[in-house]
Coordinates of C-alpha atoms in Angstrom, one line a residue:
X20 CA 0.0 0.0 0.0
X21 CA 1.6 3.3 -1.0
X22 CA 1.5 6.3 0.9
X23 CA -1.8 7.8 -0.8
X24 CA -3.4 4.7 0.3
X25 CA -2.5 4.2 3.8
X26 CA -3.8 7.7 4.4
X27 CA -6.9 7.2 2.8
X28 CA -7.5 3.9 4.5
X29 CA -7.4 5.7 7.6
X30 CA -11.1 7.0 8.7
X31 CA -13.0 4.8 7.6
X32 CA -14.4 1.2 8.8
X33 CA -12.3 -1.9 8.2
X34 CA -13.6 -3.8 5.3
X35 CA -11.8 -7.0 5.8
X36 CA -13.7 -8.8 8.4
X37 CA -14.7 -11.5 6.2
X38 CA -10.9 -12.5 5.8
X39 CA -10.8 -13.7 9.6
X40 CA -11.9 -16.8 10.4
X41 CA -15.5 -17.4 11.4
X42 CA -15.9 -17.1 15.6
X43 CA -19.3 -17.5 17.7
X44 CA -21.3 -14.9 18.8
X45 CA -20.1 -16.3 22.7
X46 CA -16.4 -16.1 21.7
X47 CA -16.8 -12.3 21.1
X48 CA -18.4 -11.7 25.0
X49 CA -15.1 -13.8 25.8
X50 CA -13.0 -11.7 23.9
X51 CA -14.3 -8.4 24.9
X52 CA -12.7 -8.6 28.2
X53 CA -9.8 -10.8 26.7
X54 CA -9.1 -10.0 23.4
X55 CA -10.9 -6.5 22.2
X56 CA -8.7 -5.8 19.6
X57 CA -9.2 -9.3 18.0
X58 CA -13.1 -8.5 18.4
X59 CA -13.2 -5.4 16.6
X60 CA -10.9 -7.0 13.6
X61 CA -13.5 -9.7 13.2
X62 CA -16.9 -7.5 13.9
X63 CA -15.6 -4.2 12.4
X64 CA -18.8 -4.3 10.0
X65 CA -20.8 -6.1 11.4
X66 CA -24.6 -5.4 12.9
X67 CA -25.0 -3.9 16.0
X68 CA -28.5 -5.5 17.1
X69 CA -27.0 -9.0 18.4
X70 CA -24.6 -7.8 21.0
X71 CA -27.1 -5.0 22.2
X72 CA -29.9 -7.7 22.6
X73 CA -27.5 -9.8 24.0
X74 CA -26.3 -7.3 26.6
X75 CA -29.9 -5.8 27.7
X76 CA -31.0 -9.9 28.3
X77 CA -27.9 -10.6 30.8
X78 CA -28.7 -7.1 32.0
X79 CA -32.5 -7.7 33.0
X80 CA -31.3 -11.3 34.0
X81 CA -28.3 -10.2 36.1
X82 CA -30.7 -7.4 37.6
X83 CA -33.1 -10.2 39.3
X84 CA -29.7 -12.6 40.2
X85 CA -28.2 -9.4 41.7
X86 CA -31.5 -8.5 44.1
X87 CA -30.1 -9.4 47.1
X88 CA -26.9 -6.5 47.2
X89 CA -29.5 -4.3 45.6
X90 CA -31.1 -4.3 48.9
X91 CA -28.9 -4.5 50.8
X92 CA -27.6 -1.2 49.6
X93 CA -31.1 0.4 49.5
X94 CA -31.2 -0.8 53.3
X95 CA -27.9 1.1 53.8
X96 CA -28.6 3.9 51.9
X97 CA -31.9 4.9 53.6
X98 CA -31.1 4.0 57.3
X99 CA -31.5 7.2 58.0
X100 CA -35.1 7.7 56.6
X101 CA -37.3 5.6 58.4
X102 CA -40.5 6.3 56.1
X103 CA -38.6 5.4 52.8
X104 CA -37.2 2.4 54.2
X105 CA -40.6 1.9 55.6
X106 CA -42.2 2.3 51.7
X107 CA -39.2 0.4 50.2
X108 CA -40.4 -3.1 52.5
X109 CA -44.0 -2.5 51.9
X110 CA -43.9 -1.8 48.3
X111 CA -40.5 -3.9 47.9
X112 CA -42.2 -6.1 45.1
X113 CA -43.7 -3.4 42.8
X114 CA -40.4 -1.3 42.7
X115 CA -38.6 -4.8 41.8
X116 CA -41.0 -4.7 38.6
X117 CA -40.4 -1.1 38.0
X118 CA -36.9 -1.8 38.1
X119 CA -36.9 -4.7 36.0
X120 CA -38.8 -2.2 33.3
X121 CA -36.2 0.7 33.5
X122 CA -33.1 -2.2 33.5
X123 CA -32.5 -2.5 29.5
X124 CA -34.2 1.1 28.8
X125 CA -31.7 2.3 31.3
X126 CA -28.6 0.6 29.3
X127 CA -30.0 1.8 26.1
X128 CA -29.8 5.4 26.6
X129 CA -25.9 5.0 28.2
X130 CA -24.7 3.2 25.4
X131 CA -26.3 5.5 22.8
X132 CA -25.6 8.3 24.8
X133 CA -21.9 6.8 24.6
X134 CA -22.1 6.2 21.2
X135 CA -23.1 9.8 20.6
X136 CA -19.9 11.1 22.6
X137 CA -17.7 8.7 20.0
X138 CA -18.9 10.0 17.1
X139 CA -18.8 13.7 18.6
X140 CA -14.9 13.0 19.8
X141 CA -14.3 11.7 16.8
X142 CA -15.2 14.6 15.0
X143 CA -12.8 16.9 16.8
X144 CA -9.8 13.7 16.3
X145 CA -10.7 14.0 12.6
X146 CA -11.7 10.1 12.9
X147 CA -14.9 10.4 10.7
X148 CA -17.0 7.7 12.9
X149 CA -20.3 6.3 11.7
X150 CA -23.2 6.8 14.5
X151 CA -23.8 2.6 13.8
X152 CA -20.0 1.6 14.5
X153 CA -19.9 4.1 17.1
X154 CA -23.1 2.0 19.0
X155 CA -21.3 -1.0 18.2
X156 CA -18.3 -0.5 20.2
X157 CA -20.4 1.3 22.8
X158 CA -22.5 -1.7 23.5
X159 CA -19.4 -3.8 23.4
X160 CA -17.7 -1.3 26.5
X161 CA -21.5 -2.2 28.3
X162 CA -20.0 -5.3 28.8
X163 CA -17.4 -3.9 31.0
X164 CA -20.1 -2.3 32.9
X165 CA -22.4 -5.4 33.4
X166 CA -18.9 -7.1 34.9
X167 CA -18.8 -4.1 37.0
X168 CA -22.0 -4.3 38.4
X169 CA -22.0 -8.2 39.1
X170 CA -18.7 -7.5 40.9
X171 CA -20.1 -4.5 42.8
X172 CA -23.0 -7.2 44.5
X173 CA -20.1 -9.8 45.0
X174 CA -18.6 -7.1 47.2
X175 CA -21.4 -6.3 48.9
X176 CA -22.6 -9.4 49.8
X177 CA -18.8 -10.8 51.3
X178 CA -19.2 -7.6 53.1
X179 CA -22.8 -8.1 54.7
X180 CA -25.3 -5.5 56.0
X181 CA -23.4 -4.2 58.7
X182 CA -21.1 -1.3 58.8
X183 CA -22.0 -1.2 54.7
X184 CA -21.3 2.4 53.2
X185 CA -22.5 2.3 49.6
X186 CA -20.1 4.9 48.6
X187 CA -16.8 2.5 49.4
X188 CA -18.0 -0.8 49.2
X189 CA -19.2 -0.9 45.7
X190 CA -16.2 0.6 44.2
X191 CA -13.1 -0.8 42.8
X192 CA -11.4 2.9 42.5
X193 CA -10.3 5.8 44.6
X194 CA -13.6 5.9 46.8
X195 CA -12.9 2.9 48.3
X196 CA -10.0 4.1 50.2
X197 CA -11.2 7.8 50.6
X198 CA -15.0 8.0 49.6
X199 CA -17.8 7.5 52.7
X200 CA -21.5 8.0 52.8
X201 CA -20.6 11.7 53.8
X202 CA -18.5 12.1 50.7
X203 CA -19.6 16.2 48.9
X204 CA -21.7 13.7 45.7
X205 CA -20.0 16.1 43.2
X206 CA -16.6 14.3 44.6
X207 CA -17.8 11.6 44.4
X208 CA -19.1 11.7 40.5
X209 CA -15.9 12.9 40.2
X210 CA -14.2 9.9 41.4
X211 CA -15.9 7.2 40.0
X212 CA -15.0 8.2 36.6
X213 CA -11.4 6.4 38.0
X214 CA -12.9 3.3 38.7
X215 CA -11.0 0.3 37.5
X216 CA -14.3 -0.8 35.3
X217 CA -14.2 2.7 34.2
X218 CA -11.4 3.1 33.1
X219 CA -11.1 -0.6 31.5
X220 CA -14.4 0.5 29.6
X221 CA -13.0 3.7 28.0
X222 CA -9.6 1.2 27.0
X223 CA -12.2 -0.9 24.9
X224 CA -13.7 1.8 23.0
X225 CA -10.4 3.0 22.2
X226 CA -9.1 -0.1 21.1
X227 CA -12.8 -0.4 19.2
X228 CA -12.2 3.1 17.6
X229 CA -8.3 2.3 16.3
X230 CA -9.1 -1.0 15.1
X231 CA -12.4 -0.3 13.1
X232 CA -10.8 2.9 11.3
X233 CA -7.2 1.7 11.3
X234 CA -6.0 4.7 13.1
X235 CA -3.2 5.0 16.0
X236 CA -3.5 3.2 19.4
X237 CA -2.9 7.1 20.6
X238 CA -5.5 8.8 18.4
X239 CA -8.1 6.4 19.2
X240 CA -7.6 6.4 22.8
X241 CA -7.9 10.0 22.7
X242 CA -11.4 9.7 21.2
X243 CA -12.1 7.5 24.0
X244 CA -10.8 9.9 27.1
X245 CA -12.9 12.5 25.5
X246 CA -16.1 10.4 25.6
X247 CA -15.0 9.4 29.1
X248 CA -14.3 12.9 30.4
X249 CA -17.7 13.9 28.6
X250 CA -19.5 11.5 30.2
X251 CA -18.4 13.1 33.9
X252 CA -20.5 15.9 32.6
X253 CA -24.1 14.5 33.6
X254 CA -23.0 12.6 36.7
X255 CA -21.6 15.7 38.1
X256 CA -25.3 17.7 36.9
X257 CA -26.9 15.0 38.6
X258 CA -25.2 15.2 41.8
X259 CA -25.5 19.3 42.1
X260 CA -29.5 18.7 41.8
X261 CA -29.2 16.1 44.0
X262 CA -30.5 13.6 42.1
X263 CA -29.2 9.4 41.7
X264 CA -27.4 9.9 45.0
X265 CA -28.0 5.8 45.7
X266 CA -25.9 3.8 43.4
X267 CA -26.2 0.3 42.5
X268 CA -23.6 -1.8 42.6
X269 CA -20.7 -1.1 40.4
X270 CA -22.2 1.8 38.6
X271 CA -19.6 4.5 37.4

């Protein structure tokens, strides 16, 4: 490939996908925490609609496995407020089946919202990203979260109800050596973003960005860290109003 070439090659999707050998759908949720970069050279074109169904299923499904560290973190987070935690055990059942409602809607709007910071970074990294590749390595990165969240209700439930501070116990980052119920929430937002999950979530669309439009390891990690430090944005909103101050476990 001579120089014109390799430059226009860059900024667009990868088009050789069908040169790799064929995989299963299962050995691409393998590789996403193994192997991204192998993912994204063998699913650089392909559909977005069968990892996203895939992902708001274990989603929904994790969301009723994982009901036991829910509560016990809605326990901890409303000791304090007798007449919610009073609400919470009488109505425990209907706000299981509201949740189980808002689970996949909920994952839906982060990934596109993540998709929309891609293709906005991308922009300003002249990496001309498609909105449909940017949702498919969005929905790949929820992945990362779902692991984050499962391993959020592990640590909740080895740690048991008492002494549990939902702030420190759910997180694999800063706040659990420094963060406490009495943490200012805007610190808090702040300090999630650092999470291990995170953090290993923003590597993957990265890694999905430079391998789908053949740019630099560099340039497409930089389109990631500005989705990531974009996505601080609401979180921090959010904690200013007040709003989303219980987190489940292993949200970022």
């Amino acid at each position: 490939m001579d120089e014109h070439d390799a430059h226009a090659a860059q900024g667009r999707p990868a088009e050789d996908a069908a040169a790799e050998p064929a995989a299963s759908r299962w050995e691409d949720y393998v590789d996403v925490f193994l192997s991204p970069a192998e993912l994204f050279r063998r699913r650089a074109t392909d559909r977005v609609a069968p990892p996203l169904i895939t992902l708001l299923a274990l989603a929904l499904l994790f969301y009723f496995v994982l009901l036991p560290a829910n509560r016990l973190v809605m326990q901890a987070s409303m000791a304090d407020n007798p007449d919610a935690l009073a609400a919470m055990e009488r109505f425990g059942m209907l706000f299981q089946v509201i949740g189980s409602v808002f689970v996949p809607i909920t994952y839906a709007a982060m990934i596109a919202f993540a998709a929309a910071l891609l293709w906005l970074c991308g922009r300003f990294a002249d990496v001309r990203i498609e909105f449909s590749r940017a949702m498919l390595v969005a929905t790949y990165g929820g992945f990362i979260y779902l692991l984050a969240q499962v391993a959020g209700s592990v640590a909740v439930m080895l740690h048991g109800e008492v002494g549990l501070d939902v702030v420190r116990h759910i997180s694999f980052g800063p706040l659990r050596f420094i963060g406490s119920a009495d943490t200012d929430p805007v610190v808090v937002a702040l300090l999630r973003r650092f999470d291990l999950f995170t953090l290993w979530q923003a590597a993957v669309w990265g890694i999905g960005v430079s391998v789908i439009y053949r740019v630099s390891r560099v340039r497409g990690l930089g389109v990631a860290l500005g989705a990531w430090l974009l996505m601080t944005v609401p979180a921090v909103l959010m904690a200013l109003l007040g709003i989303g101050q219980t987190q489940s476990p292993g949200a970022g």
